[in-house]
Coordinates of C-alpha atoms in Angstrom, one line a residue:
Chain A
M1 CA 48.6 -33.1 7.8
T2 CA 46.0 -32.1 10.3
D3 CA 43.3 -29.8 9.3
A4 CA 44.4 -27.1 11.8
R5 CA 47.7 -26.7 10.1
R6 CA 46.5 -26.7 6.6
P7 CA 45.4 -23.0 6.5
I8 CA 48.7 -21.9 8.1
L9 CA 50.8 -23.8 5.5
F10 CA 48.6 -22.5 2.7
T11 CA 49.1 -19.0 3.9
L12 CA 52.8 -19.4 4.2
G13 CA 52.8 -20.8 0.6
V14 CA 50.9 -17.8 -0.7
F15 CA 53.4 -15.5 0.9
A16 CA 56.4 -17.5 -0.4
V17 CA 55.0 -17.2 -3.9
L18 CA 54.4 -13.5 -3.5
A19 CA 57.9 -13.0 -2.1
L20 CA 59.5 -14.9 -5.0
L21 CA 57.6 -13.1 -7.7
P22 CA 60.2 -10.3 -8.3
A23 CA 62.9 -12.9 -8.8
V24 CA 60.7 -14.7 -11.4
F25 CA 60.1 -11.4 -13.2
A26 CA 63.8 -10.6 -13.2
L27 CA 64.6 -14.0 -14.6
T28 CA 62.0 -14.0 -17.3
G29 CA 62.5 -10.3 -18.1
W30 CA 58.8 -9.5 -17.8
T31 CA 59.1 -5.9 -16.8
S32 CA 55.4 -5.0 -16.3
G33 CA 55.2 -7.9 -13.8
M34 CA 56.3 -5.8 -10.8
G35 CA 53.4 -3.4 -11.3
L36 CA 51.0 -6.2 -11.6
A37 CA 52.3 -7.9 -8.4
T38 CA 52.2 -4.6 -6.5
R39 CA 48.6 -4.0 -7.5
I40 CA 47.7 -7.5 -6.4
V41 CA 49.2 -7.0 -2.9
I42 CA 47.6 -3.6 -2.5
Y43 CA 44.2 -4.9 -3.4
A44 CA 44.8 -7.9 -1.2
I45 CA 45.1 -5.6 1.8
A46 CA 41.7 -4.0 0.9
V47 CA 39.9 -7.3 0.4
V48 CA 41.3 -8.9 3.6
A49 CA 39.7 -5.9 5.3
L50 CA 36.5 -6.4 3.5
D51 CA 36.5 -10.1 4.3
L52 CA 36.8 -9.2 8.0
I53 CA 33.4 -7.5 8.0
I54 CA 31.6 -9.7 5.4
G55 CA 32.9 -13.1 6.3
Y56 CA 33.1 -12.7 10.0
G57 CA 30.6 -9.9 10.8
A58 CA 28.0 -10.6 8.1
M59 CA 28.0 -6.9 7.2
V60 CA 27.9 -6.8 3.5
S61 CA 29.4 -3.4 2.7
F62 CA 28.8 -2.3 -0.9
G63 CA 30.7 0.9 -0.4
H64 CA 34.1 0.0 0.8
A65 CA 35.8 1.8 -2.1
M66 CA 35.0 5.1 -0.3
F67 CA 37.8 4.2 2.3
F68 CA 40.1 3.3 -0.5
G69 CA 39.4 6.6 -2.2
V70 CA 39.7 8.7 1.0
G71 CA 42.9 7.0 2.0
G72 CA 44.4 7.9 -1.4
Y73 CA 43.1 11.4 -1.5
V74 CA 44.5 12.3 1.9
V75 CA 48.0 11.4 0.6
A76 CA 47.4 13.4 -2.5
I77 CA 45.9 16.4 -0.7
V78 CA 48.8 16.6 1.8
A79 CA 51.3 16.3 -1.0
H80 CA 49.4 19.0 -3.0
H81 CA 49.5 21.6 -0.1
T82 CA 53.0 20.7 0.9
G83 CA 54.0 21.3 -2.7
L84 CA 52.4 24.7 -2.6
G85 CA 54.1 25.4 0.8
E86 CA 50.7 26.1 2.4
L87 CA 51.0 23.9 5.4
P88 CA 52.4 24.9 8.8
F89 CA 56.1 23.8 9.3
G90 CA 56.4 23.6 5.5
G91 CA 54.2 20.5 5.3
T92 CA 55.6 17.0 5.2
N93 CA 56.2 14.1 2.9
A94 CA 57.1 11.7 5.7
A95 CA 55.1 8.5 5.5
F96 CA 55.2 8.2 9.3
I97 CA 53.0 11.3 9.5
V98 CA 50.9 11.2 6.3
W99 CA 49.9 7.6 6.4
P100 CA 48.6 7.5 9.9
L101 CA 46.8 10.7 9.1
A102 CA 45.1 9.1 6.1
I103 CA 44.2 6.0 8.1
L104 CA 42.8 8.1 10.9
A105 CA 40.6 10.0 8.4
C106 CA 39.3 6.6 7.2
A107 CA 38.6 5.6 10.8
A108 CA 36.7 8.8 11.4
L109 CA 34.7 8.3 8.2
G110 CA 34.1 4.6 9.1
L111 CA 32.9 5.6 12.5
V112 CA 30.3 7.9 11.2
V113 CA 29.2 5.7 8.3
G114 CA 29.2 2.6 10.3
W115 CA 27.3 4.1 13.2
L116 CA 24.6 5.3 10.8
A117 CA 24.6 2.2 8.6
L118 CA 24.4 -0.3 11.4
K119 CA 21.0 1.0 12.3
T120 CA 19.9 -1.1 9.4
T121 CA 20.5 -4.7 8.3
G122 CA 20.2 -6.8 5.2
V123 CA 19.5 -5.1 1.9
Q124 CA 19.1 -1.7 3.6
F125 CA 22.7 -2.0 5.0
I126 CA 24.0 -2.9 1.5
M127 CA 22.3 0.1 0.0
I128 CA 23.1 2.6 2.7
T129 CA 26.8 1.8 2.5
L130 CA 26.5 2.2 -1.3
A131 CA 24.8 5.5 -0.7
F132 CA 27.6 6.8 1.5
A133 CA 30.2 5.7 -1.0
Q134 CA 28.3 7.6 -3.7
M135 CA 28.3 10.7 -1.6
V136 CA 32.1 10.5 -1.2
F137 CA 32.4 9.8 -5.0
F138 CA 30.4 12.8 -6.0
L139 CA 32.1 15.0 -3.4
L140 CA 35.5 14.0 -4.9
I141 CA 34.2 14.8 -8.4
S142 CA 32.9 18.1 -7.4
V143 CA 35.9 19.6 -5.6
Q144 CA 37.7 21.4 -8.4
V145 CA 40.6 22.4 -6.2
Y146 CA 41.6 18.7 -5.9
G147 CA 41.2 17.9 -9.6
G148 CA 37.5 17.1 -9.7
D149 CA 36.8 14.6 -12.4
D150 CA 40.4 14.4 -13.6
G151 CA 41.9 13.4 -10.3
M152 CA 45.3 14.6 -9.0
M153 CA 48.9 13.7 -9.8
I154 CA 51.3 13.2 -7.0
D155 CA 54.9 14.3 -7.7
R156 CA 56.7 11.7 -5.7
R157 CA 56.1 9.0 -3.2
N158 CA 56.1 9.6 0.6
T159 CA 59.5 9.0 2.3
L160 CA 60.5 6.5 4.9
P161 CA 63.8 6.7 6.8
F162 CA 66.6 4.4 5.6
V163 CA 64.7 2.9 2.7
D164 CA 63.9 4.4 -0.7
I165 CA 60.4 3.4 -1.5
G166 CA 60.6 5.2 -4.8
R167 CA 62.3 2.0 -6.1
P168 CA 59.7 -0.5 -7.3
L169 CA 61.3 -3.5 -5.7
I170 CA 61.5 -1.9 -2.3
F171 CA 58.0 -0.5 -2.5
Y172 CA 56.7 -4.0 -3.4
Y173 CA 58.3 -5.6 -0.4
L174 CA 57.0 -2.9 1.8
C175 CA 53.5 -3.5 0.6
L176 CA 54.0 -7.3 1.1
L177 CA 55.2 -6.7 4.6
L178 CA 52.2 -4.5 5.4
L179 CA 49.9 -7.2 4.0
A180 CA 51.5 -9.8 6.2
V181 CA 51.2 -7.6 9.3
W182 CA 47.6 -6.7 8.4
L183 CA 46.7 -10.4 7.8
G184 CA 48.3 -11.4 11.1
F185 CA 46.4 -8.7 12.9
C186 CA 43.1 -9.7 11.3
R187 CA 43.8 -13.4 12.2
M188 CA 44.4 -12.5 15.8
F189 CA 41.3 -10.2 15.7
V190 CA 38.9 -12.9 14.6
N191 CA 40.3 -15.5 17.0
S192 CA 40.3 -13.2 20.0
R193 CA 37.4 -13.1 22.4
F194 CA 36.2 -10.0 20.6
G195 CA 36.2 -11.8 17.2
L196 CA 34.4 -14.8 18.7
V197 CA 31.6 -12.5 19.9
L198 CA 31.4 -11.1 16.5
Q199 CA 31.1 -14.5 14.9
A200 CA 28.5 -15.5 17.5
L201 CA 26.5 -12.4 16.5
R202 CA 26.7 -13.5 12.8
Q203 CA 25.5 -17.0 13.6
S204 CA 22.6 -16.0 15.8
E205 CA 22.1 -12.4 16.8
R206 CA 19.2 -13.3 19.0
R207 CA 21.1 -15.8 21.0
A208 CA 24.1 -13.6 21.4
V209 CA 21.9 -10.7 22.5
N210 CA 20.2 -12.9 25.1
L211 CA 23.7 -13.8 26.4
G212 CA 24.1 -10.1 27.2
I213 CA 26.0 -8.8 24.2
A214 CA 25.4 -5.4 22.8
P215 CA 25.8 -5.9 19.0
L216 CA 26.4 -2.4 17.9
S217 CA 29.7 -1.8 19.6
F218 CA 31.2 -5.0 18.4
R219 CA 30.1 -4.5 14.8
L220 CA 31.0 -0.8 14.8
A221 CA 34.5 -1.5 16.1
T222 CA 35.0 -4.2 13.4
F223 CA 33.6 -1.9 10.7
V224 CA 36.1 0.9 11.7
T225 CA 39.0 -1.6 11.8
S226 CA 38.1 -2.7 8.3
A227 CA 37.8 0.9 7.1
M228 CA 41.3 1.6 8.4
G229 CA 42.7 -1.5 6.5
T230 CA 41.0 -0.4 3.3
G231 CA 42.3 3.1 3.9
L232 CA 45.9 1.7 4.2
A233 CA 45.4 0.1 0.8
G234 CA 44.3 3.4 -0.6
V235 CA 47.4 5.1 0.8
L236 CA 49.6 2.5 -0.8
W237 CA 47.7 2.8 -4.1
A238 CA 48.2 6.6 -4.2
N239 CA 51.9 6.0 -3.6
Y240 CA 52.1 3.2 -6.2
A241 CA 50.3 5.0 -9.0
R242 CA 51.3 8.6 -7.9
F243 CA 47.8 9.5 -9.0
V244 CA 44.4 9.5 -7.4
S245 CA 41.0 9.9 -9.1
P246 CA 37.3 9.7 -8.0
D247 CA 37.3 6.3 -9.7
M248 CA 39.0 4.9 -6.6
A249 CA 35.8 5.5 -4.8
A250 CA 33.4 4.4 -7.6
W251 CA 30.8 1.8 -6.8
T252 CA 32.3 -0.5 -9.4
K253 CA 35.4 -0.6 -7.3
S254 CA 33.3 -1.7 -4.3
G255 CA 31.8 -4.4 -6.5
E256 CA 35.3 -5.6 -7.6
F257 CA 36.5 -5.8 -4.0
M258 CA 33.4 -7.9 -3.2
A259 CA 34.1 -10.1 -6.2
M260 CA 37.7 -10.7 -5.0
V261 CA 36.5 -11.7 -1.6
V262 CA 34.0 -14.2 -2.8
L263 CA 36.3 -15.4 -5.6
G264 CA 39.0 -16.3 -3.1
G265 CA 36.8 -17.7 -0.3
L266 CA 34.6 -15.8 2.1
G267 CA 35.5 -15.9 5.7
T268 CA 39.0 -17.2 5.3
L269 CA 41.1 -14.0 5.2
T270 CA 43.8 -15.8 3.2
G271 CA 41.4 -16.8 0.5
P272 CA 40.7 -13.2 -0.6
I273 CA 44.4 -12.7 -1.3
V274 CA 44.2 -15.5 -3.8
G275 CA 40.9 -13.9 -5.0
A276 CA 42.7 -10.5 -5.6
A277 CA 45.5 -12.3 -7.4
A278 CA 43.1 -14.2 -9.6
F279 CA 40.9 -11.2 -10.4
V280 CA 43.8 -8.7 -11.1
G281 CA 45.8 -11.4 -13.0
L282 CA 42.8 -12.5 -15.1
E283 CA 42.0 -8.9 -15.9
E284 CA 45.6 -8.3 -17.1
L285 CA 45.6 -11.6 -19.0
L286 CA 42.3 -11.0 -20.7
S287 CA 43.0 -7.4 -21.5
M288 CA 46.2 -8.5 -23.3
W289 CA 44.0 -10.7 -25.4
T290 CA 41.0 -8.4 -26.0
E291 CA 39.8 -4.9 -24.9
H292 CA 36.4 -6.5 -24.2
W293 CA 37.8 -8.5 -21.3
M294 CA 34.7 -7.9 -19.2
I295 CA 32.7 -10.1 -21.5
V296 CA 34.6 -13.0 -20.0
M297 CA 35.1 -11.7 -16.5
G298 CA 31.3 -11.0 -16.1
P299 CA 30.2 -14.6 -16.7
L300 CA 33.1 -15.9 -14.6
L301 CA 31.8 -13.9 -11.6
V302 CA 28.3 -15.3 -12.3
I303 CA 29.6 -18.8 -12.3
V304 CA 31.6 -18.3 -9.1
A305 CA 28.5 -16.8 -7.4
L306 CA 26.3 -19.6 -8.6
F307 CA 28.4 -22.7 -8.2
R308 CA 31.6 -22.1 -6.2
R309 CA 30.2 -20.5 -3.0
R310 CA 33.3 -21.2 -1.1
G311 CA 35.5 -19.5 -3.8
L312 CA 38.7 -20.9 -5.3
V313 CA 40.4 -22.0 -2.2
G314 CA 37.7 -21.7 0.5
S315 CA 37.3 -25.5 0.8
L316 CA 41.1 -25.9 1.2
L317 CA 41.1 -23.5 4.0
G318 CA 38.1 -25.0 5.7
G319 CA 36.6 -21.5 5.4
D320 CA 33.2 -20.2 5.7
R321 CA 30.2 -22.5 5.2
A322 CA 28.1 -21.5 2.3
H323 CA 25.6 -18.8 3.2
Chain B
M1 CA 6.8 30.9 -9.6
I2 CA 6.9 29.9 -13.2
F3 CA 10.5 28.7 -12.7
F4 CA 9.4 26.7 -9.7
L5 CA 6.5 25.1 -11.6
E6 CA 8.9 24.2 -14.5
Q7 CA 11.3 22.6 -12.1
L8 CA 8.5 20.8 -10.4
L9 CA 7.5 19.3 -13.8
N10 CA 11.1 18.3 -14.4
G11 CA 11.2 16.6 -11.1
L12 CA 8.0 14.8 -11.9
Q13 CA 9.4 13.6 -15.2
Y14 CA 12.5 12.3 -13.5
G15 CA 10.3 10.7 -10.9
A16 CA 8.2 9.0 -13.6
M17 CA 11.3 7.5 -15.1
L18 CA 12.6 6.4 -11.7
F19 CA 9.2 4.8 -10.9
M20 CA 9.3 2.6 -14.1
L21 CA 12.6 1.2 -12.9
A22 CA 11.9 1.1 -9.3
S23 CA 8.5 -0.6 -9.5
G24 CA 10.1 -3.6 -11.2
L25 CA 13.0 -3.7 -8.8
T26 CA 10.8 -3.6 -5.8
L27 CA 8.5 -6.3 -7.2
I28 CA 11.4 -8.6 -7.9
F29 CA 12.8 -8.0 -4.4
G30 CA 9.5 -8.2 -2.6
I31 CA 8.4 -11.4 -4.4
M32 CA 11.6 -13.3 -5.0
G33 CA 13.9 -11.7 -2.5
V34 CA 16.6 -11.0 -5.1
I35 CA 18.7 -7.8 -5.3
N36 CA 18.9 -7.4 -9.1
L37 CA 21.7 -5.1 -10.2
T38 CA 21.1 -6.2 -13.8
H39 CA 17.9 -4.1 -13.9
G40 CA 19.7 -1.1 -15.3
S41 CA 20.8 -3.2 -18.3
F42 CA 17.2 -3.8 -19.4
Y43 CA 16.8 0.0 -19.4
M44 CA 19.9 0.2 -21.6
V45 CA 18.6 -2.5 -23.9
G46 CA 15.4 -0.6 -24.3
A47 CA 17.1 2.7 -25.1
Y48 CA 19.5 1.0 -27.6
G49 CA 16.7 -1.0 -29.2
A50 CA 14.7 2.2 -29.7
A51 CA 17.7 4.2 -31.0
V52 CA 19.1 1.5 -33.3
V53 CA 15.8 0.2 -34.8
T54 CA 14.4 3.7 -35.3
A55 CA 17.6 4.8 -37.1
A56 CA 17.5 1.7 -39.3
T57 CA 13.8 1.7 -40.2
G58 CA 12.8 5.3 -39.7
S59 CA 9.8 4.2 -37.7
V60 CA 9.4 5.2 -34.1
V61 CA 6.7 2.6 -33.5
L62 CA 8.8 -0.2 -34.7
G63 CA 11.7 1.1 -32.6
A64 CA 9.5 1.1 -29.5
V65 CA 8.2 -2.4 -30.2
A66 CA 11.6 -3.8 -30.8
A67 CA 12.9 -2.1 -27.6
L68 CA 10.2 -3.6 -25.4
A69 CA 10.6 -7.0 -27.1
G70 CA 14.3 -6.9 -26.6
A71 CA 14.0 -5.9 -22.9
A72 CA 11.4 -8.7 -22.3
L73 CA 13.6 -11.3 -24.1
Y74 CA 16.8 -10.3 -22.3
G75 CA 14.9 -10.2 -19.0
T76 CA 13.5 -13.7 -19.5
A77 CA 16.9 -15.1 -20.6
V78 CA 18.6 -13.6 -17.5
E79 CA 16.0 -15.0 -15.2
I80 CA 16.1 -18.5 -16.6
A81 CA 19.9 -18.6 -16.9
V82 CA 21.0 -16.9 -13.7
V83 CA 18.5 -15.3 -11.4
R84 CA 16.4 -18.4 -11.0
R85 CA 19.4 -20.0 -9.2
L86 CA 19.7 -17.1 -6.8
Y87 CA 16.3 -17.4 -5.0
G88 CA 16.8 -17.9 -1.3
R89 CA 20.6 -17.2 -1.5
D90 CA 22.5 -14.7 0.6
H91 CA 22.3 -11.2 -0.8
L92 CA 26.1 -11.2 -1.2
Y93 CA 25.9 -13.8 -4.0
Q94 CA 23.0 -12.1 -5.6
V95 CA 24.9 -8.8 -5.7
L96 CA 28.0 -10.6 -7.1
A97 CA 26.2 -12.6 -9.8
T98 CA 24.2 -9.6 -11.0
F99 CA 27.3 -7.4 -10.9
G100 CA 28.9 -9.9 -13.2
L101 CA 25.9 -9.7 -15.5
I102 CA 26.3 -5.9 -15.7
L103 CA 29.9 -6.3 -16.9
F104 CA 28.7 -8.8 -19.4
S105 CA 25.7 -6.7 -20.6
N106 CA 27.7 -3.5 -21.0
E107 CA 30.5 -5.3 -22.9
A108 CA 28.1 -7.2 -25.1
M109 CA 26.3 -4.0 -26.0
A110 CA 29.6 -2.3 -26.8
L111 CA 30.4 -5.2 -29.1
L112 CA 27.0 -5.1 -30.8
A113 CA 26.4 -1.4 -31.1
G114 CA 29.9 0.2 -30.6
R115 CA 31.0 2.7 -27.9
Q116 CA 29.9 5.8 -29.7
P117 CA 26.9 7.4 -27.9
R118 CA 23.8 7.4 -30.0
F119 CA 21.1 10.1 -30.2
L120 CA 17.5 9.7 -31.1
E121 CA 15.5 12.6 -32.4
I122 CA 12.3 13.5 -30.7
P123 CA 9.5 12.1 -32.9
P124 CA 7.5 14.8 -34.7
L125 CA 4.3 14.0 -32.8
L126 CA 6.0 14.7 -29.5
S127 CA 8.4 17.6 -30.5
G128 CA 7.7 21.2 -29.7
S129 CA 6.2 22.5 -26.5
V130 CA 2.8 23.4 -25.2
H131 CA 1.7 26.6 -23.6
L132 CA 0.7 25.6 -20.1
L133 CA 0.5 29.0 -18.4
P134 CA 1.4 32.5 -19.4
G135 CA 5.1 32.4 -19.5
L136 CA 5.4 28.6 -19.1
D137 CA 6.0 26.6 -22.3
Y138 CA 6.9 23.0 -21.5
P139 CA 8.2 20.3 -24.0
V140 CA 5.6 17.9 -25.1
I141 CA 7.9 14.9 -24.7
R142 CA 8.4 15.5 -21.1
L143 CA 4.7 15.9 -20.5
A144 CA 4.3 12.6 -22.4
F145 CA 6.9 11.1 -20.1
I146 CA 4.9 12.1 -17.0
A147 CA 1.7 10.8 -18.6
V148 CA 3.3 7.4 -19.4
G149 CA 4.6 7.2 -15.8
A150 CA 1.2 7.9 -14.4
A151 CA -0.4 5.3 -16.8
V152 CA 2.2 2.7 -15.7
A153 CA 1.5 3.4 -12.1
I154 CA -2.3 3.0 -12.6
G155 CA -1.8 0.0 -14.8
L156 CA 0.4 -1.7 -12.3
W157 CA -2.0 -1.0 -9.5
L158 CA -4.8 -2.5 -11.5
L159 CA -2.7 -5.5 -12.4
V160 CA -1.5 -6.2 -8.9
N161 CA -4.9 -5.6 -7.1
H162 CA -7.5 -6.6 -9.7
T163 CA -6.3 -9.4 -11.8
R164 CA -5.7 -13.1 -11.3
L165 CA -2.0 -12.7 -12.0
G166 CA -1.8 -9.9 -9.5
M167 CA -3.5 -12.1 -6.9
L168 CA -0.9 -14.8 -7.5
I169 CA 1.9 -12.2 -7.3
R170 CA 0.7 -11.1 -3.9
A171 CA 0.1 -14.6 -2.7
G172 CA 3.6 -15.6 -3.9
A173 CA 5.1 -12.7 -2.0
D174 CA 3.4 -13.9 1.2
D175 CA 3.9 -17.6 1.1
R176 CA 5.8 -19.2 -1.7
E177 CA 5.3 -22.8 -0.6
M178 CA 1.6 -22.5 -0.1
V179 CA 1.1 -21.0 -3.6
D180 CA 3.2 -23.8 -5.0
A181 CA 1.2 -26.4 -3.0
L182 CA -2.0 -25.0 -4.5
G183 CA -0.9 -26.0 -7.9
V184 CA 0.4 -22.8 -9.2
D185 CA 3.6 -23.0 -11.3
I186 CA 5.6 -20.6 -9.1
R187 CA 8.7 -20.8 -11.3
R188 CA 6.7 -19.6 -14.3
L189 CA 5.1 -16.9 -12.1
Y190 CA 8.6 -15.6 -11.1
T191 CA 9.7 -15.6 -14.7
I192 CA 6.7 -13.5 -15.7
V193 CA 7.2 -11.0 -12.9
F194 CA 10.9 -10.7 -13.8
A195 CA 10.0 -10.1 -17.5
L196 CA 7.4 -7.6 -16.5
G197 CA 10.0 -5.7 -14.5
A198 CA 12.3 -5.8 -17.6
V199 CA 9.5 -4.5 -19.8
L200 CA 8.9 -1.6 -17.4
C201 CA 12.6 -0.8 -17.6
G202 CA 12.4 -1.1 -21.4
I203 CA 9.6 1.5 -21.4
A204 CA 11.7 3.9 -19.4
G205 CA 14.6 3.3 -21.8
V206 CA 12.5 4.0 -24.9
M207 CA 11.2 7.2 -23.3
A208 CA 14.6 8.3 -22.2
A209 CA 16.3 7.7 -25.5
P210 CA 15.3 11.0 -27.1
L211 CA 16.1 12.9 -24.0
L212 CA 19.5 11.5 -23.0
A213 CA 22.6 10.2 -24.8
V214 CA 22.2 6.5 -25.4
E215 CA 25.5 5.0 -24.2
I216 CA 27.1 2.2 -22.3
G217 CA 26.8 2.6 -18.6
M218 CA 23.6 4.6 -18.8
G219 CA 21.8 1.8 -16.9
E220 CA 24.0 2.0 -13.8
R221 CA 23.5 5.7 -13.2
I222 CA 19.7 5.2 -13.1
L223 CA 20.0 1.8 -11.4
I224 CA 21.6 3.2 -8.3
A225 CA 19.0 6.0 -8.2
G226 CA 16.4 3.3 -8.5
F227 CA 17.8 1.5 -5.5
V228 CA 17.7 4.7 -3.6
V229 CA 14.0 5.0 -4.5
I230 CA 13.0 1.5 -3.4
V231 CA 15.0 1.7 -0.1
V232 CA 13.5 5.1 0.7
G233 CA 10.0 3.9 -0.2
G234 CA 10.3 0.5 1.6
V235 CA 11.7 -2.5 -0.3
G236 CA 9.0 -4.6 -1.7
S237 CA 6.2 -2.0 -1.8
V238 CA 5.0 -0.7 -5.1
R239 CA 3.2 2.2 -3.3
G240 CA 6.6 2.9 -1.6
A241 CA 8.3 2.9 -5.0
L242 CA 5.9 5.5 -6.2
A243 CA 6.3 7.7 -3.2
G244 CA 10.1 7.3 -3.2
A245 CA 10.3 8.0 -7.0
L246 CA 8.3 11.2 -6.6
L247 CA 10.3 12.3 -3.6
I248 CA 13.7 11.5 -5.2
G249 CA 12.6 13.0 -8.5
L250 CA 11.5 16.3 -6.9
V251 CA 14.6 16.5 -4.7
D252 CA 16.8 16.0 -7.7
G253 CA 14.8 18.4 -9.9
L254 CA 14.5 21.2 -7.4
G255 CA 18.0 20.7 -6.2
R256 CA 19.4 21.0 -9.7
A257 CA 17.5 24.3 -10.0
Y258 CA 18.1 26.0 -6.7
L259 CA 21.2 24.5 -5.2
P260 CA 23.6 26.2 -7.8
Q261 CA 22.0 29.5 -7.1
I262 CA 22.4 29.2 -3.4
I263 CA 26.0 28.0 -3.7
Q264 CA 26.9 30.7 -6.2
S265 CA 25.8 33.4 -3.8
L266 CA 28.1 31.9 -1.1
L267 CA 31.2 31.0 -3.1
P268 CA 33.2 32.3 -6.1
P269 CA 31.9 30.9 -9.4
S270 CA 35.0 29.0 -10.3
I271 CA 34.4 26.6 -7.4
A272 CA 30.7 26.9 -7.1
D273 CA 29.6 25.4 -10.4
T274 CA 31.2 21.9 -10.1
L275 CA 30.6 21.8 -6.3
A276 CA 26.9 22.5 -6.9
A277 CA 26.7 19.7 -9.6
G278 CA 28.4 17.3 -7.2
L279 CA 26.2 18.2 -4.3
V280 CA 23.0 17.8 -6.4
S281 CA 24.1 14.4 -7.4
A282 CA 24.9 13.5 -3.8
S283 CA 21.6 15.0 -2.5
I284 CA 19.5 12.0 -3.2
Y285 CA 21.9 9.8 -1.2
V286 CA 21.6 12.3 1.7
I287 CA 17.8 12.0 1.6
M288 CA 18.1 8.2 1.6
A289 CA 20.5 8.2 4.6
L290 CA 18.1 10.6 6.5
V291 CA 15.0 8.5 5.7
L292 CA 16.8 5.2 6.8
L293 CA 17.9 6.8 10.0
V294 CA 14.4 7.7 11.0
R295 CA 12.6 4.8 9.4
P296 CA 15.1 1.9 8.8
L297 CA 12.6 0.0 6.7
G298 CA 11.6 2.9 4.5
L299 CA 8.5 5.1 4.3
F300 CA 6.1 2.3 3.5
P301 CA 7.6 -0.8 5.1
V302 CA 6.2 -4.1 3.9
R303 CA 5.0 -6.2 6.8
S304 CA 6.6 -9.6 7.0

């Protein structure tokens, strides 16, 4: 097997496993498995998006949960006003309208935040993205109309023509399909001329700039793209849980996303999917065993950060060199 | 006017607390180049140490001593076990490792002390209030807080600028290899600086214990504010940390006092109260964003 084919085969393998999971759950009768698998796939979309900017753009965002939260809240807010009959044309519950709207909102937020944050680098970039996420978090907490601290319930999922995504199995496969499309898009993105410029900027900004590249537009476009992907994950989460709360935008969520990326393998795109599965799966497993699951998870993250710089599968995928 | 002065003092008190955290954070970043999210845990250890030991022995002095010793020990252990391996690594891994340590610290504390918030009574010596001006009575403990903050600032300035240890710290920040080559045990120096930062956090925790609920997660709230302070002030600069802490403390204190009034005059009360609370909490992040846009390296950038 040549090295070039290995990541492709691995990715296909990951998707084959994910696609077969519902059958496994049906055979073993493990009913809560579907929810677990759906959560994994939704988080995977968010962390692939995060890997796009950290692994390929060297933009360490510590505030990506803000897009997750905003994506979810747009779904909830539209549902809220539609339920009250306050929107023109009677509002809508159609995914084809609500979801793009939510993703556009994330793009707009990403454009503003990215443009401002990219004036800084290094530790300042990490902290300014965190600061913006905190602003979003406190804003969500303080708007009483939309539930404030308690969050908002959503009566029912958005609707698509022909398929009923209210059914867990169909919703799962929809999420999986979206993950596949999103991953494929990101793969094309990083291998395109645009993506190569981005990676050149990461390797040596000075050299790239001397070759006539203006860094800001490349980085900003990538940041916005990543924000949209994370927003999509937020949209799906709101539909999955039929509940949104400010915790979706909490800084710990940003930290968890970052942990999933590194856990799987930075700069590999497929790796973070494994990272999301490992993180969410481990959380589920440990919390079955003890409510103090973080006492195990914490040191595990430390060990990964210290000793497995390329994550669980990074070396398999020939992924990112250790930073 | 009286109201304004009172809020000014509240802001100063919060600023003093922020400074005790931020000075350690900024030293650790400036000298070792490590983003240390665990810093808030030392504050939590300090607060719990004070609350638990004081409750058990009835002595505030013993409580304070135990708290500082606990913070210093935990800080040293964290440095030796984890942070030491993070020097020179990408910030991403530092954030991840110390994020893991936060999860561990919080959960370990919950196992040791339970999830119930604890409260510490204000010691008799510091209870009550003093008559500062006609119409202005201010709690003694808050004044003591400001005094301790000022003492820490002066002490730190003396330490960094007028002692041998301070000289080594400054030299280590400038050129690690050279200091190492001159025969100074740089690893031990780093451990000392890290423990010093932890002790400063411990002091803040002890002082905060009678004022706030001592609970799991208290460290993170103040930690993020501490990061705002050092980024505003200029990462690595103790002077910047002082300026940033005062700025953020005053913005928070005055915002808490005046923003609700402004918003209540504009909006119906049912919305206004929670909106004001949220906006006050968000205000320090707005300040940080504004400062970074004008001066990307903070108010007192460290030359490098």
